[in-house]
PDB file of C-alpha atoms and ligand atoms in Angstrom:
ATOM      1  CA  MET T   1       0.000   0.000   0.000  1.00 73.00           C
ATOM      2  CA  PRO T   2       1.616   3.353  -1.001  1.00 78.00           C
ATOM      3  CA  ASN T   3       2.496   5.645   1.909  1.00 81.00           C
ATOM      4  CA  ASP T   4       0.478   8.439   0.348  1.00 89.00           C
ATOM      5  CA  SER T   5      -2.756   6.476   0.289  1.00 96.00           C
ATOM      6  CA  ALA T   6      -5.324   8.072   2.544  1.00 97.00           C
ATOM      7  CA  ILE T   7      -6.327   7.002   6.023  1.00 98.00           C
ATOM      8  CA  GLY T   8     -10.049   6.179   6.047  1.00 98.00           C
ATOM      9  CA  ILE T   9     -12.137   7.391   8.966  1.00 98.00           C
ATOM     10  CA  PHE T  10     -15.843   6.817   9.362  1.00 98.00           C
ATOM     11  CA  ASP T  11     -18.710   7.354  11.757  1.00 96.00           C
ATOM     12  CA  SER T  12     -22.477   7.065  11.696  1.00 94.00           C
ATOM     13  CA  GLY T  13     -22.598  10.833  11.298  1.00 91.00           C
ATOM     14  CA  LEU T  14     -20.423  13.760  12.175  1.00 90.00           C
ATOM     15  CA  GLY T  15     -18.930  12.641  15.515  1.00 92.00           C
ATOM     16  CA  GLY T  16     -15.965  11.027  13.779  1.00 94.00           C
ATOM     17  CA  LEU T  17     -14.867  14.464  12.605  1.00 94.00           C
ATOM     18  CA  CYS T  18     -13.380  14.786  16.115  1.00 93.00           C
ATOM     19  CA  ALA T  19     -10.929  12.087  15.038  1.00 96.00           C
ATOM     20  CA  VAL T  20     -10.199  13.918  11.771  1.00 96.00           C
ATOM     21  CA  ARG T  21      -9.359  16.982  13.844  1.00 94.00           C
ATOM     22  CA  GLU T  22      -7.022  15.012  16.137  1.00 94.00           C
ATOM     23  CA  LEU T  23      -5.367  13.204  13.228  1.00 96.00           C
ATOM     24  CA  SER T  24      -4.745  16.268  11.108  1.00 94.00           C
ATOM     25  CA  ASP T  25      -3.249  18.038  14.144  1.00 94.00           C
ATOM     26  CA  LEU T  26      -0.982  15.097  14.947  1.00 96.00           C
ATOM     27  CA  LEU T  27      -0.053  14.025  11.397  1.00 96.00           C
ATOM     28  CA  PRO T  28      -0.692  17.003   9.087  1.00 96.00           C
ATOM     29  CA  CYS T  29       0.906  15.313   6.054  1.00 96.00           C
ATOM     30  CA  GLU T  30      -1.601  12.457   5.970  1.00 97.00           C
ATOM     31  CA  ASN T  31      -4.338  12.333   3.342  1.00 97.00           C
ATOM     32  CA  ILE T  32      -7.702  11.509   4.912  1.00 97.00           C
ATOM     33  CA  ILE T  33     -10.980  10.230   3.520  1.00 98.00           C
ATOM     34  CA  TYR T  34     -13.903  10.755   5.892  1.00 97.00           C
ATOM     35  CA  PHE T  35     -17.254   9.084   5.516  1.00 97.00           C
ATOM     36  CA  GLY T  36     -20.213  10.092   7.682  1.00 95.00           C
ATOM     37  CA  ASP T  37     -23.279   7.907   7.229  1.00 95.00           C
ATOM     38  CA  THR T  38     -25.611  10.847   7.718  1.00 91.00           C
ATOM     39  CA  GLY T  39     -28.399   9.051   5.860  1.00 92.00           C
ATOM     40  CA  ARG T  40     -28.617   6.377   8.557  1.00 93.00           C
ATOM     41  CA  VAL T  41     -27.468   8.095  11.780  1.00 92.00           C
ATOM     42  CA  PRO T  42     -28.007   7.192  14.623  1.00 93.00           C
ATOM     43  CA  TYR T  43     -26.501   3.720  14.815  1.00 96.00           C
ATOM     44  CA  GLY T  44     -26.648   3.632  18.607  1.00 96.00           C
ATOM     45  CA  THR T  45     -30.360   2.839  18.717  1.00 95.00           C
ATOM     46  CA  LYS T  46     -30.118   0.024  16.143  1.00 97.00           C
ATOM     47  CA  SER T  47     -29.662  -3.722  16.569  1.00 97.00           C
ATOM     48  CA  ARG T  48     -26.205  -5.280  16.577  1.00 97.00           C
ATOM     49  CA  GLU T  49     -27.050  -7.030  13.301  1.00 98.00           C
ATOM     50  CA  THR T  50     -27.936  -3.733  11.610  1.00 98.00           C
ATOM     51  CA  ILE T  51     -24.827  -2.009  12.999  1.00 98.00           C
ATOM     52  CA  ARG T  52     -22.698  -4.847  11.576  1.00 98.00           C
ATOM     53  CA  LYS T  53     -24.366  -4.591   8.151  1.00 98.00           C
ATOM     54  CA  TYR T  54     -23.834  -0.821   8.023  1.00 98.00           C
ATOM     55  CA  THR T  55     -20.238  -1.203   9.210  1.00 98.00           C
ATOM     56  CA  ASN T  56     -19.500  -3.618   6.396  1.00 98.00           C
ATOM     57  CA  GLU T  57     -20.908  -1.192   3.817  1.00 97.00           C
ATOM     58  CA  ASP T  58     -19.082   1.809   5.300  1.00 98.00           C
ATOM     59  CA  ALA T  59     -15.763  -0.052   5.327  1.00 98.00           C
ATOM     60  CA  CYS T  60     -16.276  -1.288   1.741  1.00 97.00           C
ATOM     61  CA  PHE T  61     -16.818   2.299   0.669  1.00 97.00           C
ATOM     62  CA  LEU T  62     -13.504   3.385   2.241  1.00 98.00           C
ATOM     63  CA  LEU T  63     -11.695   0.338   0.851  1.00 97.00           C
ATOM     64  CA  SER T  64     -12.946   1.244  -2.642  1.00 96.00           C
ATOM     65  CA  HIS T  65     -10.841   4.415  -2.255  1.00 96.00           C
ATOM     66  CA  GLY T  66      -7.691   2.379  -1.583  1.00 97.00           C
ATOM     67  CA  VAL T  67      -7.189   3.536   1.995  1.00 98.00           C
ATOM     68  CA  LYS T  68      -4.103   2.231   3.850  1.00 98.00           C
ATOM     69  CA  ALA T  69      -5.787   2.028   7.284  1.00 98.00           C
ATOM     70  CA  ILE T  70      -9.275   2.434   8.711  1.00 98.00           C
ATOM     71  CA  LEU T  71     -10.321   4.106  11.938  1.00 98.00           C
ATOM     72  CA  ALA T  72     -13.878   3.387  13.047  1.00 98.00           C
ATOM     73  CA  ALA T  73     -14.346   6.721  14.821  1.00 98.00           C
ATOM     74  CA  CYS T  74     -17.615   5.555  16.304  1.00 98.00           C
ATOM     75  CA  GLY T  75     -18.058   4.037  19.745  1.00 98.00           C
ATOM     76  CA  THR T  76     -21.093   2.088  18.567  1.00 98.00           C
ATOM     77  CA  VAL T  77     -19.249   0.458  15.656  1.00 98.00           C
ATOM     78  CA  SER T  78     -16.093  -0.106  17.715  1.00 98.00           C
ATOM     79  CA  SER T  79     -18.027  -1.895  20.428  1.00 98.00           C
ATOM     80  CA  ASN T  80     -20.309  -3.982  18.203  1.00 98.00           C
ATOM     81  CA  ALA T  81     -18.701  -4.563  14.854  1.00 98.00           C
ATOM     82  CA  ILE T  82     -14.965  -3.795  14.643  1.00 98.00           C
ATOM     83  CA  GLU T  83     -14.091  -7.373  13.610  1.00 97.00           C
ATOM     84  CA  VAL T  84     -16.474  -7.067  10.648  1.00 98.00           C
ATOM     85  CA  ILE T  85     -13.856  -4.740   9.132  1.00 98.00           C
ATOM     86  CA  SER T  86     -10.803  -6.872   9.963  1.00 97.00           C
ATOM     87  CA  ASP T  87     -12.628  -9.826   8.360  1.00 98.00           C
ATOM     88  CA  ILE T  88     -12.732  -8.139   4.959  1.00 98.00           C
ATOM     89  CA  THR T  89      -9.295  -6.495   4.799  1.00 98.00           C
ATOM     90  CA  ASP T  90      -5.652  -6.971   5.741  1.00 97.00           C
ATOM     91  CA  ILE T  91      -4.961  -3.262   6.248  1.00 98.00           C
ATOM     92  CA  PRO T  92      -4.662  -2.028   9.856  1.00 98.00           C
ATOM     93  CA  VAL T  93      -8.038  -1.392  11.492  1.00 98.00           C
ATOM     94  CA  PHE T  94      -8.521   0.728  14.622  1.00 98.00           C
ATOM     95  CA  GLY T  95     -11.468   1.406  16.903  1.00 98.00           C
ATOM     96  CA  VAL T  96     -12.022   3.786  19.804  1.00 98.00           C
ATOM     97  CA  VAL T  97     -12.478   1.373  22.705  1.00 98.00           C
ATOM     98  CA  ASN T  98      -9.203  -0.244  23.806  1.00 97.00           C
ATOM     99  CA  ASP T  99      -7.045   2.848  24.247  1.00 97.00           C
ATOM    100  CA  ALA T 100      -9.814   4.778  25.984  1.00 98.00           C
ATOM    101  CA  ALA T 101     -10.301   1.940  28.481  1.00 98.00           C
ATOM    102  CA  LYS T 102      -6.532   1.908  29.217  1.00 98.00           C
ATOM    103  CA  ALA T 103      -6.319   5.708  29.415  1.00 98.00           C
ATOM    104  CA  ALA T 104      -9.277   5.835  31.817  1.00 98.00           C
ATOM    105  CA  TYR T 105      -7.788   3.150  34.039  1.00 98.00           C
ATOM    106  CA  ASN T 106      -4.439   4.959  34.134  1.00 98.00           C
ATOM    107  CA  ALA T 107      -6.053   8.332  34.797  1.00 98.00           C
ATOM    108  CA  SER T 108      -8.286   7.101  37.613  1.00 98.00           C
ATOM    109  CA  LYS T 109      -6.954   7.334  41.161  1.00 98.00           C
ATOM    110  CA  THR T 110      -9.949   5.672  42.806  1.00 98.00           C
ATOM    111  CA  LYS T 111     -10.372   3.008  40.072  1.00 98.00           C
ATOM    112  CA  ARG T 112     -14.034   3.973  39.959  1.00 98.00           C
ATOM    113  CA  ILE T 113     -14.728   4.818  36.338  1.00 98.00           C
ATOM    114  CA  GLY T 114     -17.863   5.971  34.527  1.00 98.00           C
ATOM    115  CA  VAL T 115     -18.737   5.180  30.915  1.00 98.00           C
ATOM    116  CA  ILE T 116     -21.295   6.999  28.786  1.00 98.00           C
ATOM    117  CA  GLY T 117     -22.216   6.055  25.251  1.00 98.00           C
ATOM    118  CA  THR T 118     -25.073   5.122  22.980  1.00 97.00           C
ATOM    119  CA  GLN T 119     -27.489   2.401  24.048  1.00 97.00           C
ATOM    120  CA  ALA T 120     -25.782  -0.121  21.744  1.00 98.00           C
ATOM    121  CA  THR T 121     -22.345   0.687  23.191  1.00 98.00           C
ATOM    122  CA  ILE T 122     -23.526   0.393  26.784  1.00 98.00           C
ATOM    123  CA  ASN T 123     -25.414  -2.840  25.984  1.00 97.00           C
ATOM    124  CA  SER T 124     -22.190  -4.338  24.635  1.00 97.00           C
ATOM    125  CA  ASN T 125     -20.488  -3.776  28.047  1.00 98.00           C
ATOM    126  CA  ILE T 126     -17.237  -3.513  26.161  1.00 98.00           C
ATOM    127  CA  PHE T 127     -15.592  -0.674  28.099  1.00 98.00           C
ATOM    128  CA  LYS T 128     -16.517  -2.392  31.364  1.00 98.00           C
ATOM    129  CA  ARG T 129     -15.073  -5.706  30.160  1.00 98.00           C
ATOM    130  CA  LYS T 130     -11.844  -4.065  28.944  1.00 98.00           C
ATOM    131  CA  ILE T 131     -11.327  -2.211  32.243  1.00 98.00           C
ATOM    132  CA  GLU T 132     -12.130  -5.295  34.322  1.00 98.00           C
ATOM    133  CA  ALA T 133      -9.655  -7.270  32.217  1.00 98.00           C
ATOM    134  CA  ILE T 134      -6.967  -4.822  33.388  1.00 98.00           C
ATOM    135  CA  ASP T 135      -8.138  -4.896  37.024  1.00 98.00           C
ATOM    136  CA  ASP T 136     -11.058  -7.011  38.177  1.00 97.00           C
ATOM    137  CA  LYS T 137     -11.415  -4.836  41.290  1.00 98.00           C
ATOM    138  CA  ALA T 138     -12.079  -1.675  39.276  1.00 98.00           C
ATOM    139  CA  VAL T 139     -15.648  -0.420  39.550  1.00 98.00           C
ATOM    140  CA  VAL T 140     -17.275   0.631  36.281  1.00 98.00           C
ATOM    141  CA  LEU T 141     -20.604   2.470  36.214  1.00 98.00           C
ATOM    142  CA  GLN T 142     -22.293   2.888  32.844  1.00 98.00           C
ATOM    143  CA  SER T 143     -25.066   5.029  31.392  1.00 97.00           C
ATOM    144  CA  ALA T 144     -26.541   5.305  27.928  1.00 98.00           C
ATOM    145  CA  CYS T 145     -27.096   8.940  26.922  1.00 97.00           C
ATOM    146  CA  PRO T 146     -29.181   8.639  23.740  1.00 94.00           C
ATOM    147  CA  LEU T 147     -30.323  12.283  23.682  1.00 95.00           C
ATOM    148  CA  PHE T 148     -26.753  13.580  23.452  1.00 95.00           C
ATOM    149  CA  VAL T 149     -26.401  12.441  19.818  1.00 91.00           C
ATOM    150  CA  PRO T 150     -29.361  14.412  18.387  1.00 90.00           C
ATOM    151  CA  LEU T 151     -28.474  17.399  20.589  1.00 92.00           C
ATOM    152  CA  VAL T 152     -25.034  17.473  18.999  1.00 90.00           C
ATOM    153  CA  GLU T 153     -26.256  16.717  15.446  1.00 81.00           C
ATOM    154  CA  TYR T 154     -28.819  19.551  15.769  1.00 84.00           C
ATOM    155  CA  GLY T 155     -26.211  21.971  17.071  1.00 86.00           C
ATOM    156  CA  PHE T 156     -27.200  22.380  20.743  1.00 92.00           C
ATOM    157  CA  THR T 157     -23.533  22.545  21.563  1.00 90.00           C
ATOM    158  CA  ASP T 158     -23.082  25.968  23.178  1.00 86.00           C
ATOM    159  CA  GLU T 159     -22.056  25.957  26.789  1.00 78.00           C
ATOM    160  CA  GLY T 160     -25.170  27.958  27.694  1.00 87.00           C
ATOM    161  CA  ASP T 161     -27.724  25.712  25.949  1.00 95.00           C
ATOM    162  CA  GLU T 162     -30.308  24.956  28.625  1.00 97.00           C
ATOM    163  CA  ILE T 163     -31.596  21.836  26.910  1.00 97.00           C
ATOM    164  CA  THR T 164     -28.085  20.324  26.895  1.00 97.00           C
ATOM    165  CA  ARG T 165     -27.537  21.299  30.533  1.00 97.00           C
ATOM    166  CA  LEU T 166     -30.772  19.538  31.496  1.00 97.00           C
ATOM    167  CA  ALA T 167     -29.849  16.419  29.511  1.00 97.00           C
ATOM    168  CA  CYS T 168     -26.432  16.368  31.252  1.00 97.00           C
ATOM    169  CA  GLU T 169     -28.119  16.691  34.627  1.00 97.00           C
ATOM    170  CA  LYS T 170     -30.529  13.860  33.829  1.00 96.00           C
ATOM    171  CA  TYR T 171     -27.878  11.460  32.562  1.00 98.00           C
ATOM    172  CA  LEU T 172     -24.850  12.370  34.661  1.00 98.00           C
ATOM    173  CA  SER T 173     -25.939  13.405  38.154  1.00 97.00           C
ATOM    174  CA  HIS T 174     -25.770   9.819  39.445  1.00 97.00           C
ATOM    175  CA  PHE T 175     -22.031   9.724  38.663  1.00 98.00           C
ATOM    176  CA  ARG T 176     -21.354  12.597  41.077  1.00 97.00           C
ATOM    177  CA  GLY T 177     -19.121  11.468  43.942  1.00 97.00           C
ATOM    178  CA  GLU T 178     -19.139   7.924  42.506  1.00 98.00           C
ATOM    179  CA  VAL T 179     -16.410   8.102  39.842  1.00 98.00           C
ATOM    180  CA  ASP T 180     -13.282  10.194  39.304  1.00 98.00           C
ATOM    181  CA  THR T 181     -12.932   9.471  35.568  1.00 98.00           C
ATOM    182  CA  LEU T 182     -15.498   9.299  32.775  1.00 98.00           C
ATOM    183  CA  ILE T 183     -15.096   7.822  29.284  1.00 98.00           C
ATOM    184  CA  MET T 184     -17.048   9.808  26.696  1.00 98.00           C
ATOM    185  CA  GLY T 185     -17.661   6.574  24.801  1.00 98.00           C
ATOM    186  CA  CYS T 186     -19.375   8.129  21.796  1.00 97.00           C
ATOM    187  CA  THR T 187     -17.483  10.351  19.389  1.00 95.00           C
ATOM    188  CA  HIS T 188     -20.307  12.886  19.408  1.00 94.00           C
ATOM    189  CA  PHE T 189     -19.899  13.604  23.113  1.00 96.00           C
ATOM    190  CA  PRO T 190     -16.607  15.595  23.216  1.00 95.00           C
ATOM    191  CA  ILE T 191     -18.488  18.347  21.351  1.00 94.00           C
ATOM    192  CA  ILE T 192     -20.507  18.983  24.534  1.00 96.00           C
ATOM    193  CA  LYS T 193     -17.482  18.434  26.784  1.00 96.00           C
ATOM    194  CA  ASN T 194     -17.981  21.813  28.478  1.00 96.00           C
ATOM    195  CA  ALA T 195     -21.540  20.941  29.490  1.00 97.00           C
ATOM    196  CA  ILE T 196     -20.406  17.498  30.706  1.00 97.00           C
ATOM    197  CA  GLU T 197     -17.598  19.127  32.678  1.00 97.00           C
ATOM    198  CA  LYS T 198     -20.051  21.531  34.296  1.00 96.00           C
ATOM    199  CA  ALA T 199     -22.228  18.615  35.423  1.00 96.00           C
ATOM    200  CA  LEU T 200     -19.202  16.669  36.710  1.00 97.00           C
ATOM    201  CA  PRO T 201     -16.612  19.314  37.618  1.00 96.00           C
ATOM    202  CA  ASP T 202     -14.142  17.084  39.468  1.00 95.00           C
ATOM    203  CA  VAL T 203     -14.142  14.222  37.000  1.00 98.00           C
ATOM    204  CA  THR T 204     -11.391  13.555  34.414  1.00 98.00           C
ATOM    205  CA  LEU T 205     -12.915  13.164  30.947  1.00 98.00           C
ATOM    206  CA  ILE T 206     -11.454  10.704  28.440  1.00 98.00           C
ATOM    207  CA  ASN T 207     -11.873  11.397  24.718  1.00 97.00           C
ATOM    208  CA  PRO T 208     -11.625   8.018  22.920  1.00 97.00           C
ATOM    209  CA  ALA T 209     -10.949   9.511  19.474  1.00 96.00           C
ATOM    210  CA  LYS T 210      -7.892  11.304  20.818  1.00 96.00           C
ATOM    211  CA  GLU T 211      -6.530   8.116  22.382  1.00 96.00           C
ATOM    212  CA  ALA T 212      -7.233   6.063  19.237  1.00 97.00           C
ATOM    213  CA  VAL T 213      -5.513   8.551  16.953  1.00 98.00           C
ATOM    214  CA  LYS T 214      -2.338   8.467  19.105  1.00 97.00           C
ATOM    215  CA  THR T 215      -2.263   4.667  18.907  1.00 97.00           C
ATOM    216  CA  MET T 216      -2.975   4.638  15.186  1.00 98.00           C
ATOM    217  CA  ALA T 217      -0.168   7.131  14.519  1.00 97.00           C
ATOM    218  CA  GLU T 218       2.273   4.970  16.481  1.00 97.00           C
ATOM    219  CA  ALA T 219       1.173   1.765  14.726  1.00 98.00           C
ATOM    220  CA  LEU T 220       1.438   3.301  11.253  1.00 98.00           C
ATOM    221  CA  ARG T 221       4.867   4.666  12.114  1.00 97.00           C
ATOM    222  CA  GLU T 222       6.022   1.217  13.215  1.00 97.00           C
ATOM    223  CA  LYS T 223       4.684  -0.336  10.001  1.00 97.00           C
ATOM    224  CA  ASP T 224       6.398   2.395   7.944  1.00 97.00           C
ATOM    225  CA  LEU T 225       3.011   3.426   6.508  1.00 97.00           C
ATOM    226  CA  LEU T 226       3.141   7.147   7.238  1.00 97.00           C
ATOM    227  CA  SER T 227       3.225   9.681   4.411  1.00 95.00           C
ATOM    228  CA  LYS T 228       6.691  10.731   3.309  1.00 93.00           C
ATOM    229  CA  SER T 229       5.475  13.563   1.056  1.00 90.00           C
ATOM    230  CA  GLY T 230       6.455  16.386   3.405  1.00 89.00           C
ATOM    231  CA  LYS T 231       3.375  18.252   2.086  1.00 93.00           C
ATOM    232  CA  HIS T 232       0.146  19.086   3.863  1.00 93.00           C
ATOM    233  CA  GLY T 233      -2.329  16.240   3.308  1.00 95.00           C
ATOM    234  CA  THR T 234      -5.728  16.599   1.662  1.00 95.00           C
ATOM    235  CA  ILE T 235      -9.030  15.680   3.299  1.00 95.00           C
ATOM    236  CA  ARG T 236     -12.072  14.485   1.320  1.00 96.00           C
ATOM    237  CA  TYR T 237     -15.408  14.315   3.063  1.00 96.00           C
ATOM    238  CA  PHE T 238     -18.258  12.045   2.017  1.00 96.00           C
ATOM    239  CA  VAL T 239     -21.761  11.775   3.443  1.00 95.00           C
ATOM    240  CA  SER T 240     -24.658   9.498   2.553  1.00 94.00           C
ATOM    241  CA  ASP T 241     -27.375  12.160   2.780  1.00 91.00           C
ATOM    242  CA  ASP T 242     -27.741  15.726   1.572  1.00 88.00           C
ATOM    243  CA  PRO T 243     -24.335  17.459   1.863  1.00 89.00           C
ATOM    244  CA  ALA T 244     -26.029  20.876   2.223  1.00 87.00           C
ATOM    245  CA  GLY T 245     -25.420  22.175   5.710  1.00 76.00           C
ATOM    246  CA  PHE T 246     -22.421  19.895   6.198  1.00 80.00           C
ATOM    247  CA  SER T 247     -20.028  22.834   6.254  1.00 80.00           C
ATOM    248  CA  ALA T 248     -21.710  24.593   9.184  1.00 80.00           C
ATOM    249  CA  SER T 249     -21.802  21.416  11.296  1.00 83.00           C
ATOM    250  CA  ALA T 250     -18.304  20.373  10.267  1.00 87.00           C
ATOM    251  CA  GLU T 251     -16.939  23.713  11.489  1.00 86.00           C
ATOM    252  CA  ILE T 252     -18.163  22.865  14.999  1.00 84.00           C
ATOM    253  CA  PHE T 253     -16.637  19.374  14.996  1.00 86.00           C
ATOM    254  CA  LEU T 254     -13.388  20.370  13.321  1.00 88.00           C
ATOM    255  CA  GLY T 255     -13.048  23.518  15.390  1.00 83.00           C
ATOM    256  CA  LYS T 256     -12.136  25.670  12.412  1.00 79.00           C
ATOM    257  CA  LYS T 257     -13.839  28.074  10.043  1.00 77.00           C
ATOM    258  CA  GLY T 258     -13.937  27.744   6.288  1.00 72.00           C
ATOM    259  CA  SER T 259     -16.189  26.160   3.726  1.00 70.00           C
ATOM    260  CA  ILE T 260     -15.849  22.421   4.052  1.00 84.00           C
ATOM    261  CA  ILE T 261     -17.500  20.672   1.133  1.00 87.00           C
ATOM    262  CA  ALA T 262     -18.807  17.123   1.405  1.00 91.00           C
ATOM    263  CA  GLU T 263     -19.456  14.823  -1.537  1.00 91.00           C
ATOM    264  CA  LYS T 264     -22.545  12.611  -1.630  1.00 92.00           C
ATOM    265  CA  THR T 265     -22.233   8.811  -1.822  1.00 89.00           C
ATOM    266  CA  ASN T 266     -24.960   6.220  -2.273  1.00 83.00           C
ATOM    267  CA  VAL T 267     -23.654   3.913   0.475  1.00 83.00           C
ATOM    268  CA  ALA T 268     -26.900   4.141   2.435  1.00 69.00           C
ATOM    269  CA  LEU T 269     -28.912   3.116  -0.623  1.00 60.00           C
ATOM    270  CA  SER T 270     -27.169  -0.224  -1.074  1.00 56.00           C
TER     271      SER T 270
HETATM  272  N1  DGL U 301     -20.743   8.687  16.998  1.00 94.49           N
HETATM  273  C1  DGL U 301     -21.463   7.485  17.337  1.00 94.49           C
HETATM  274  C2  DGL U 301     -20.701   6.742  18.415  1.00 94.49           C
HETATM  275  O1  DGL U 301     -19.541   7.059  18.660  1.00 94.49           O
HETATM  276  C3  DGL U 301     -22.847   7.677  17.880  1.00 94.49           C
HETATM  277  C4  DGL U 301     -23.938   8.173  17.085  1.00 94.49           C
HETATM  278  C5  DGL U 301     -24.947   7.145  16.736  1.00 94.49           C
HETATM  279  O2  DGL U 301     -25.762   6.723  17.557  1.00 94.49           O
HETATM  280  O3  DGL U 301     -24.920   6.793  15.576  1.00 94.49           O
HETATM  281  O4  DGL U 301     -21.227   5.833  19.029  1.00 94.49           O
END
């Protein structure tokens, strides 16, 4: 696989753009292809079988662009379907679970750790199992926060948004005094990090996309797969629904201004 092939990143929607942001900060010379399955978001409310079917189609789309590695920048996919990707390709495949579980364990002093995610992620128990595999005495408390995904997708992301504050209160108050570290186990959630922090001021927040990108960079370096171009990489964005409006939302996730054009694919129609 040529070093200048792109790294493929996908998510059910826009949450995976957090990983694009981390990756382009860490490895600016890499070309990236992003696919957001905006036509079928959310995945987190769907059955495991459906998540696995969608994952297969999303990965096939990225593979058709000759990517050299894939990052499933989606907690729901990473916890329910990551092996679906490894089964169809020999290129390196990364998810957002393992490194976040390790980072949370290392960050926690009390070894009492909270996990939030979509319903499908929490049902999989994967973060809990990974942390307990490190230390079976660690206590892991979990909560699905299904309303966070539409709040983020619809742009209720300002610190002062009352609706987001109320949702944080509803979902997070039971963690207060119970955990010292919280995994934001859905890639949409770091966008409302400030609101989460306000609800849980003394808790260390773990961003799984950030952890996964560090590990992916290290693995690609070891395999000698990093770009050697010395030039700034290009990023192509694809979505499976109407690309209109993508730019405004992408600005929030990528944390930068500028018109960001997405191309439309027919992945969701297959
Ligand atoms: N970004 C997805 C995740 O990390 C969640 C959104 C969804 O439910 O599709 O789980």
